[in-house]
XYZ file of C-alpha atoms in Angstrom:
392
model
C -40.803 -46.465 39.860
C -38.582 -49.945 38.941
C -35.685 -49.664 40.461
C -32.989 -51.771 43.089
C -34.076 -52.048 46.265
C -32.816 -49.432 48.310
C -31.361 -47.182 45.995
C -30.917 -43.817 46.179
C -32.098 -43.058 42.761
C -35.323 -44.097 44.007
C -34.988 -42.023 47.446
C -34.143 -38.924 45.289
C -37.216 -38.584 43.182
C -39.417 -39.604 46.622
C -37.870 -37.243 48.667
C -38.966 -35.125 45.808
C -42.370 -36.135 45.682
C -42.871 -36.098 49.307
C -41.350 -32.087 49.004
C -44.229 -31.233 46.524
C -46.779 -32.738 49.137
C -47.136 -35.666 46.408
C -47.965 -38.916 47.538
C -45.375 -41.717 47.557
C -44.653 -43.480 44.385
C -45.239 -47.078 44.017
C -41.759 -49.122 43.972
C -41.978 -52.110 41.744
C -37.863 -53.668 42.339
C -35.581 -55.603 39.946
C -35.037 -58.063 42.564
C -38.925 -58.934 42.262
C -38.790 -59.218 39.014
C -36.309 -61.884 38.658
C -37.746 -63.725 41.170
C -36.751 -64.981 44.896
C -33.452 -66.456 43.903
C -32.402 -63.057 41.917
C -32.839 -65.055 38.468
C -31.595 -68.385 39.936
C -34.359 -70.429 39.479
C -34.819 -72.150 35.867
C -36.408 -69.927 34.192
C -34.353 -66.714 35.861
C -37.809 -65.014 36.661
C -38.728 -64.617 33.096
C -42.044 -65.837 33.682
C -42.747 -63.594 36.804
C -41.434 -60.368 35.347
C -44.209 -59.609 32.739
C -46.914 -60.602 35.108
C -45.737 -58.857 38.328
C -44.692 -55.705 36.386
C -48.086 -55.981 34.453
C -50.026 -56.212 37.778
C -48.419 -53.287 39.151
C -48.848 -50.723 36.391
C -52.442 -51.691 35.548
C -52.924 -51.009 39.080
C -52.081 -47.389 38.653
C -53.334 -46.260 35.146
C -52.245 -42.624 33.531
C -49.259 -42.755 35.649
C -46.005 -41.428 35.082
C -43.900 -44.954 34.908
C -40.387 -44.302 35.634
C -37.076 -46.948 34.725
C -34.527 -46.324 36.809
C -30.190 -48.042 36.739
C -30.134 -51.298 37.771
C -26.181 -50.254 39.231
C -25.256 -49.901 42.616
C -26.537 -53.443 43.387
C -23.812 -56.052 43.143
C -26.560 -58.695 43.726
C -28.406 -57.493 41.132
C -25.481 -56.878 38.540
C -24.338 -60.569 39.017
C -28.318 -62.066 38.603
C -28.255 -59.531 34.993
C -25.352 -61.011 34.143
C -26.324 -64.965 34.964
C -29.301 -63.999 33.390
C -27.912 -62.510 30.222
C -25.500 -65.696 30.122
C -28.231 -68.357 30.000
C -30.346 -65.971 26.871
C -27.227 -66.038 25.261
C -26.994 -69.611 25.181
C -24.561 -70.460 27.387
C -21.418 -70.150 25.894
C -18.107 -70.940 27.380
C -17.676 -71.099 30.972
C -19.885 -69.997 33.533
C -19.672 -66.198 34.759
C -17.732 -66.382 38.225
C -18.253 -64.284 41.118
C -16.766 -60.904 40.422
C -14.814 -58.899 43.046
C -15.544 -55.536 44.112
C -14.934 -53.100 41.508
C -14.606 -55.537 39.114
C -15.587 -55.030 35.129
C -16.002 -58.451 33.476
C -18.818 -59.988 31.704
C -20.522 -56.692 30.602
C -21.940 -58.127 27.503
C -23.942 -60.690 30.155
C -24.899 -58.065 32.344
C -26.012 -56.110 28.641
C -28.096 -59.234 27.408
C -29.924 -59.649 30.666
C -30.975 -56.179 31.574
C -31.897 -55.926 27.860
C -34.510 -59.358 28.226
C -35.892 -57.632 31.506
C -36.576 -54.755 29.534
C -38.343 -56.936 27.082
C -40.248 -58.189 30.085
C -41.583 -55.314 30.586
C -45.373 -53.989 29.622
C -45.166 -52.323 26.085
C -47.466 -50.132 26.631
C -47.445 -47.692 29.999
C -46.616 -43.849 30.729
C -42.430 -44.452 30.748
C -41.037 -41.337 31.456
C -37.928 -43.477 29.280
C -39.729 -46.368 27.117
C -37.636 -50.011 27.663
C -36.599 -50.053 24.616
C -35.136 -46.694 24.461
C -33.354 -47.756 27.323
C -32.163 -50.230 25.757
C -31.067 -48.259 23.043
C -29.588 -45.794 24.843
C -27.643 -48.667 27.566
C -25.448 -50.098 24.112
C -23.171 -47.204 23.634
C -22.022 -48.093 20.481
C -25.922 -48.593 18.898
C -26.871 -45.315 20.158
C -24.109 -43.434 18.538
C -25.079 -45.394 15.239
C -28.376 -43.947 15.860
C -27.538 -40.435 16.530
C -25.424 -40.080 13.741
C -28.315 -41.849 11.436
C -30.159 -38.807 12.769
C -28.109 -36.225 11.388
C -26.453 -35.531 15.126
C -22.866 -34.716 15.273
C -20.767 -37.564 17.020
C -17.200 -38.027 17.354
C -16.228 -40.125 14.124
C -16.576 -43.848 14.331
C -13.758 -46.053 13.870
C -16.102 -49.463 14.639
C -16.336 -52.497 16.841
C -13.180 -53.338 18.750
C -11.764 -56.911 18.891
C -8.942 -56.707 20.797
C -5.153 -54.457 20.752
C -4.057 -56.164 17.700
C -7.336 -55.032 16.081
C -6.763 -51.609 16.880
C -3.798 -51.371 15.693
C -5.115 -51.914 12.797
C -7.829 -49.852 12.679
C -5.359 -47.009 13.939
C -3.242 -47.753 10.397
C -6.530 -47.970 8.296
C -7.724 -44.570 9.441
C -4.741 -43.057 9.956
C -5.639 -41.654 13.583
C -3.150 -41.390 16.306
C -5.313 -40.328 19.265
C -8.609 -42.189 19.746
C -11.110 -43.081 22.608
C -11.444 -47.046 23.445
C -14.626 -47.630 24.808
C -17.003 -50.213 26.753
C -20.097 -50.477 24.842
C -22.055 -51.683 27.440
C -20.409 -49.879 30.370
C -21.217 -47.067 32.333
C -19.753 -43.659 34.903
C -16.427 -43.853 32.077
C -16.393 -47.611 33.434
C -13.434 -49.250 30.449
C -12.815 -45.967 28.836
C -9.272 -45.421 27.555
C -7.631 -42.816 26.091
C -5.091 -43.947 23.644
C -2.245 -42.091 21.937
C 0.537 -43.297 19.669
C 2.974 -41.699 17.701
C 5.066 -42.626 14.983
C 8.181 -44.115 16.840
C 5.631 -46.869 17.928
C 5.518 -45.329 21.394
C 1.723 -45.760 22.682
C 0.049 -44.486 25.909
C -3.655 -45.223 27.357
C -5.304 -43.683 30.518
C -7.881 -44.811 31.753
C -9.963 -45.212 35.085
C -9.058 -48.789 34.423
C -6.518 -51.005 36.664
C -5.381 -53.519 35.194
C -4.517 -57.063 37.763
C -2.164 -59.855 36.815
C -3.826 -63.143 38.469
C -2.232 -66.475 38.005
C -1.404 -65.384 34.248
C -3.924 -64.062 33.333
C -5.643 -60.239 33.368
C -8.755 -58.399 35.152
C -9.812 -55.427 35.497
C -11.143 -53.101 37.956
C -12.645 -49.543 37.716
C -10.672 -47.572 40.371
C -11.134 -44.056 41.685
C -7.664 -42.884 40.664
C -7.036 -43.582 36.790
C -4.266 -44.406 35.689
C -1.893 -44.066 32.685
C -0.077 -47.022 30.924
C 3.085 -46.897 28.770
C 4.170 -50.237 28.561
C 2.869 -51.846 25.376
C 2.274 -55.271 26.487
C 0.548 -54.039 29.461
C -1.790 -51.701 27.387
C -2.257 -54.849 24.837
C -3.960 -57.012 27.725
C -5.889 -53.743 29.213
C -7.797 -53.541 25.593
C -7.896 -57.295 25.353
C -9.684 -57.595 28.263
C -12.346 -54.728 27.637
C -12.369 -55.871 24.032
C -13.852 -58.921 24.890
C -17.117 -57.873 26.692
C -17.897 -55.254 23.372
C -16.227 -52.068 22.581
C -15.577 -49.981 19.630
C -13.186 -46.998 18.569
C -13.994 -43.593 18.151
C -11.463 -40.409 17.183
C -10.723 -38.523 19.973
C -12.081 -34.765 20.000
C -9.936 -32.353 21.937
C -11.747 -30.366 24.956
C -11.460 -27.022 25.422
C -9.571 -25.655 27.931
C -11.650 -24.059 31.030
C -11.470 -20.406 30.779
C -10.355 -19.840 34.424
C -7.117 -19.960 36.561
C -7.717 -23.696 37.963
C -6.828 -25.021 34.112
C -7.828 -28.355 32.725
C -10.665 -28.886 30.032
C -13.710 -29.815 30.441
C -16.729 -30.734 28.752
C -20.424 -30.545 29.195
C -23.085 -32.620 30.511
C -26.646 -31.464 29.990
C -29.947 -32.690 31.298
C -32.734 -32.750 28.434
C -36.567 -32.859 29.852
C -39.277 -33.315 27.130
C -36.449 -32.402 24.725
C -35.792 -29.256 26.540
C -32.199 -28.290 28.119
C -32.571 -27.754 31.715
C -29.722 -28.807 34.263
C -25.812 -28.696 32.860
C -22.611 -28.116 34.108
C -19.012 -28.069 32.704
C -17.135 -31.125 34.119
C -13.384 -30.243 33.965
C -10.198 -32.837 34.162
C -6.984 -32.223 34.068
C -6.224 -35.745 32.045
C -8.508 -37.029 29.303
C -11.232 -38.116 31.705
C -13.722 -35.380 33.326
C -16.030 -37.918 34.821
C -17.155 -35.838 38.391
C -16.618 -38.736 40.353
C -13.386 -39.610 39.305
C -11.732 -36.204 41.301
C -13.047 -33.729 38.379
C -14.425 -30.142 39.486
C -17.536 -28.493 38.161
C -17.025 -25.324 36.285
C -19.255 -22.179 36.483
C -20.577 -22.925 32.770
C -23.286 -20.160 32.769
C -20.002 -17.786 33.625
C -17.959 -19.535 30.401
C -20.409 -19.341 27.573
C -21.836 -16.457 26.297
C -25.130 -15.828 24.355
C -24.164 -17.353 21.473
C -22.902 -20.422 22.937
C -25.292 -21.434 25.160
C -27.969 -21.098 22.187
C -25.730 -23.718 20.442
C -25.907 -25.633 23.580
C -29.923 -25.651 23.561
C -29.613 -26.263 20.170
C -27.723 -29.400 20.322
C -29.648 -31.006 23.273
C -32.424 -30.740 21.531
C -31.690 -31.760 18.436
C -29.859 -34.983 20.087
C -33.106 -35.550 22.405
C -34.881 -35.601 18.626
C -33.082 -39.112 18.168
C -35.154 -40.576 20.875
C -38.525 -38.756 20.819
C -40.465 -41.170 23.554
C -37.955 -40.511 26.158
C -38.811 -37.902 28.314
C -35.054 -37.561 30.464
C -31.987 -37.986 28.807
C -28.070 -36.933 29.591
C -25.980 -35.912 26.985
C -22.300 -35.404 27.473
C -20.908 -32.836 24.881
C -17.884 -30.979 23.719
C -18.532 -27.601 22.424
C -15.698 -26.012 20.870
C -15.525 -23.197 18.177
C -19.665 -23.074 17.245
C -19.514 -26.700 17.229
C -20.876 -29.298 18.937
C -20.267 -32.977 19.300
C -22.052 -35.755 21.645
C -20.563 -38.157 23.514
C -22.632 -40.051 24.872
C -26.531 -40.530 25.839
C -27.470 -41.568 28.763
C -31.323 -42.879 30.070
C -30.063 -42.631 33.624
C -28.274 -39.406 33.247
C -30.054 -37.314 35.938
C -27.533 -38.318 39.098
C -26.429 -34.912 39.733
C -26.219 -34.028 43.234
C -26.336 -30.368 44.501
C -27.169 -29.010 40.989
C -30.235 -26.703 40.678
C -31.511 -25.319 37.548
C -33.994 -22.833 38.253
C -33.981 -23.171 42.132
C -34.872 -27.106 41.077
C -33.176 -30.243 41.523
C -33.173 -33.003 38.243
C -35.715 -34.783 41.169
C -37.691 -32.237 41.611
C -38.204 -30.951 37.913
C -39.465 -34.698 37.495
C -41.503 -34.260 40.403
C -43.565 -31.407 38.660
C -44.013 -33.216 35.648
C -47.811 -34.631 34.685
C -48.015 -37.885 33.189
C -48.398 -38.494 29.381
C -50.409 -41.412 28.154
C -48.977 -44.432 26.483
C -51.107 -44.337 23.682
C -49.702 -39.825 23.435
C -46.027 -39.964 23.980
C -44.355 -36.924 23.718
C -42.503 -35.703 20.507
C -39.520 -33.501 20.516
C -39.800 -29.995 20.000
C -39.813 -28.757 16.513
C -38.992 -24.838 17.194
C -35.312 -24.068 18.062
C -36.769 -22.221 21.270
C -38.890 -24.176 23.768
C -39.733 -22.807 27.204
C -40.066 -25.747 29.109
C -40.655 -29.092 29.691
C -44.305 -30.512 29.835
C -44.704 -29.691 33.623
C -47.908 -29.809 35.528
């Protein structure tokens, strides 16, 4: 497993394997990889990481090689984003020290996590290949690539530049309602939902709090989101995610949770070899349903029927089809009226505490499966039905 040091990401799937009477997995950390000084020497590790992570996973061929988030870590997160500075070429100013909570230089952080990837050994048993990884971390070129695959996404508006930008792209499309989003962020990390009408009044909410410091603006993910009516205000929120990468997209309406508790919700679902196994209905009462922002679960199996959890299955697995070397991948989806749209796809997307499918934690169904070799990755499922994933 290559993971941070200490995370529990990496304690899940051993507790896991230790549960199963499995022997320990081998821990190969980022922090190794970019060297003592966490990338600070001259060459940022770039030399060591292909050689250690080489070493490492020669040492243990046919086995399952597992990439997990490099979050959690603020060490870590600040040597990406040094890292991704210097392969960038330097430009502008230095990255400073960030603050807790803070969300600045994601594009950094992006363009060093993506040359660590790079780093890495082509060839090995990933249960999620780098690159896909890769793919999957830049929001923006993963929806590209579902919707090159035929996958239902919520329509595209593009790249965002900044509020005035928008704007613009709100008048070119005519859309009033549309999702502002990080493209290299994370957990709902610089998502805002933004409304205008035709007065010119405007609204965004967001998990984003906005800081006034010594003229200018940063931003900090927060717990509690917030909503924003005060134009100039909203104009230096989107500024400020603008410039580390985002892009537009329209925003699809959830449906509304079929139980006395109200709010709507929509679906995240746990794809293994390209089959659905873990989901559950995450349901806001605002435009966010992220779990850990205050969102409940919702008794999903209770709120589809038949019908729609076949077009559930149906749409993981056709989305999973859109990276066929990647053996684990979240989807967030909104399913509404026989139709399905996804969100989002995430490599990392098997965080879910205290959800069992089948009497089996996302950890545990991992735990059972057998490795595949490099040279044989796996291929998503042709037939509309598959039983399960390629457990041992």
């Amino acid at each position: 497993m290559i993971g941070p040091r200490d995370s529990r990401r990496l304690r899940g799937l051993q507790q896991a394997l230790r549960e199963r009477g499995l022997a320990a997995a081998e821990e190969l950390h980022y922090e190794d990889l970019l060297g003592d000084g966490l990338g600070d020497g001259p060459d940022g590790g770039a030399l060591a990481a292909p050689q250690r992570a080489a070493e490492r996973i020669a040492a243990w061929p046919g086995a399952l090689v597992k990439i997990e988030s490099p979050g959690e870590a603020p060490a870590l997160h600040a040597a990406l984003v040094e890292r991704g500075w210097r392969a960038l070429g330097a430009p502008g100013a230095r990255p400073q020290p960030l603050r807790h909570g803070e969300l600045a230089y994601q594009h950094y952080w992006y363009a060093g996590f993506r040359e660590l990837l790079d780093a890495l050994p082509a060839r090995a048993g990933y249960l999620n290949p780098p690159d896909d990884i890769a793919g999957m971390s830049d929001k923006l070129a993963c929806q590209l690539r579902l919707r090159a695959q035929g996958i239902a996404i919520p329509p595209l508006l593009g790249e965002l530049h900044g509020y005035e930008h928008l704007r613009a792209l709100l008048r070119e499309h005519g859309a009033g309602q549309v999702f502002v989003k990080a493209r290299y962020g994370s957990s709902g990390a610089g998502v805002l939902a933004y409304r205008t009408d035709r007065g010119g009044r405007e609204a965004a909410y967001g998990s984003a709090e906005l800081v006034e410091d010594g003229g200018g603006a940063r931003v900090f993910n927060s717990l509690r989101p917030r909503r924003y009516d005060d134009g100039a205000r909203i104009a230096r929120l989107v500024d400020a995610i603008a410039a580390q990468g985002a892009y537009v997209e329209r925003w699809i309406p959830k449906p509304r949770a079929p139980d006395d508790e109200g709010g709507h919700y929509d679906i995240r679902a746990v794809a293994l070899d390209g089959f659905l196994r873990h989901r559950v209905a995450r349901v806001g009462r605002g435009p966010l349903t992220n779990l850990h922002l205050g969102n409940r679960r919702g008794a999903l199996a209770q709120w589809l029927d038949d019908s729609a959890m076949h077009a559930l299955e149906t749409a993981t697995q056709q989305a999973a089809m859109a990276f066929p070397r990647s053996r684990m991948i979240g989807f967030d989806l909104i399913l509404r009226e026989g139709r399905s749209w996804v969100l989002e796809a995430n490599a990392f997307g098997d965080l879910l505490l205290d959800l069992p499918w089948q009497g089996l934690s996302t950890y545990q169904d991992q735990a059972l499966l057998r490795p595949v070799p490099a040279s044989d990755a796996p291929q998503a499922p042709q037939a509309p039905h598959a039983p399960e994933p390629a457990h041992a």
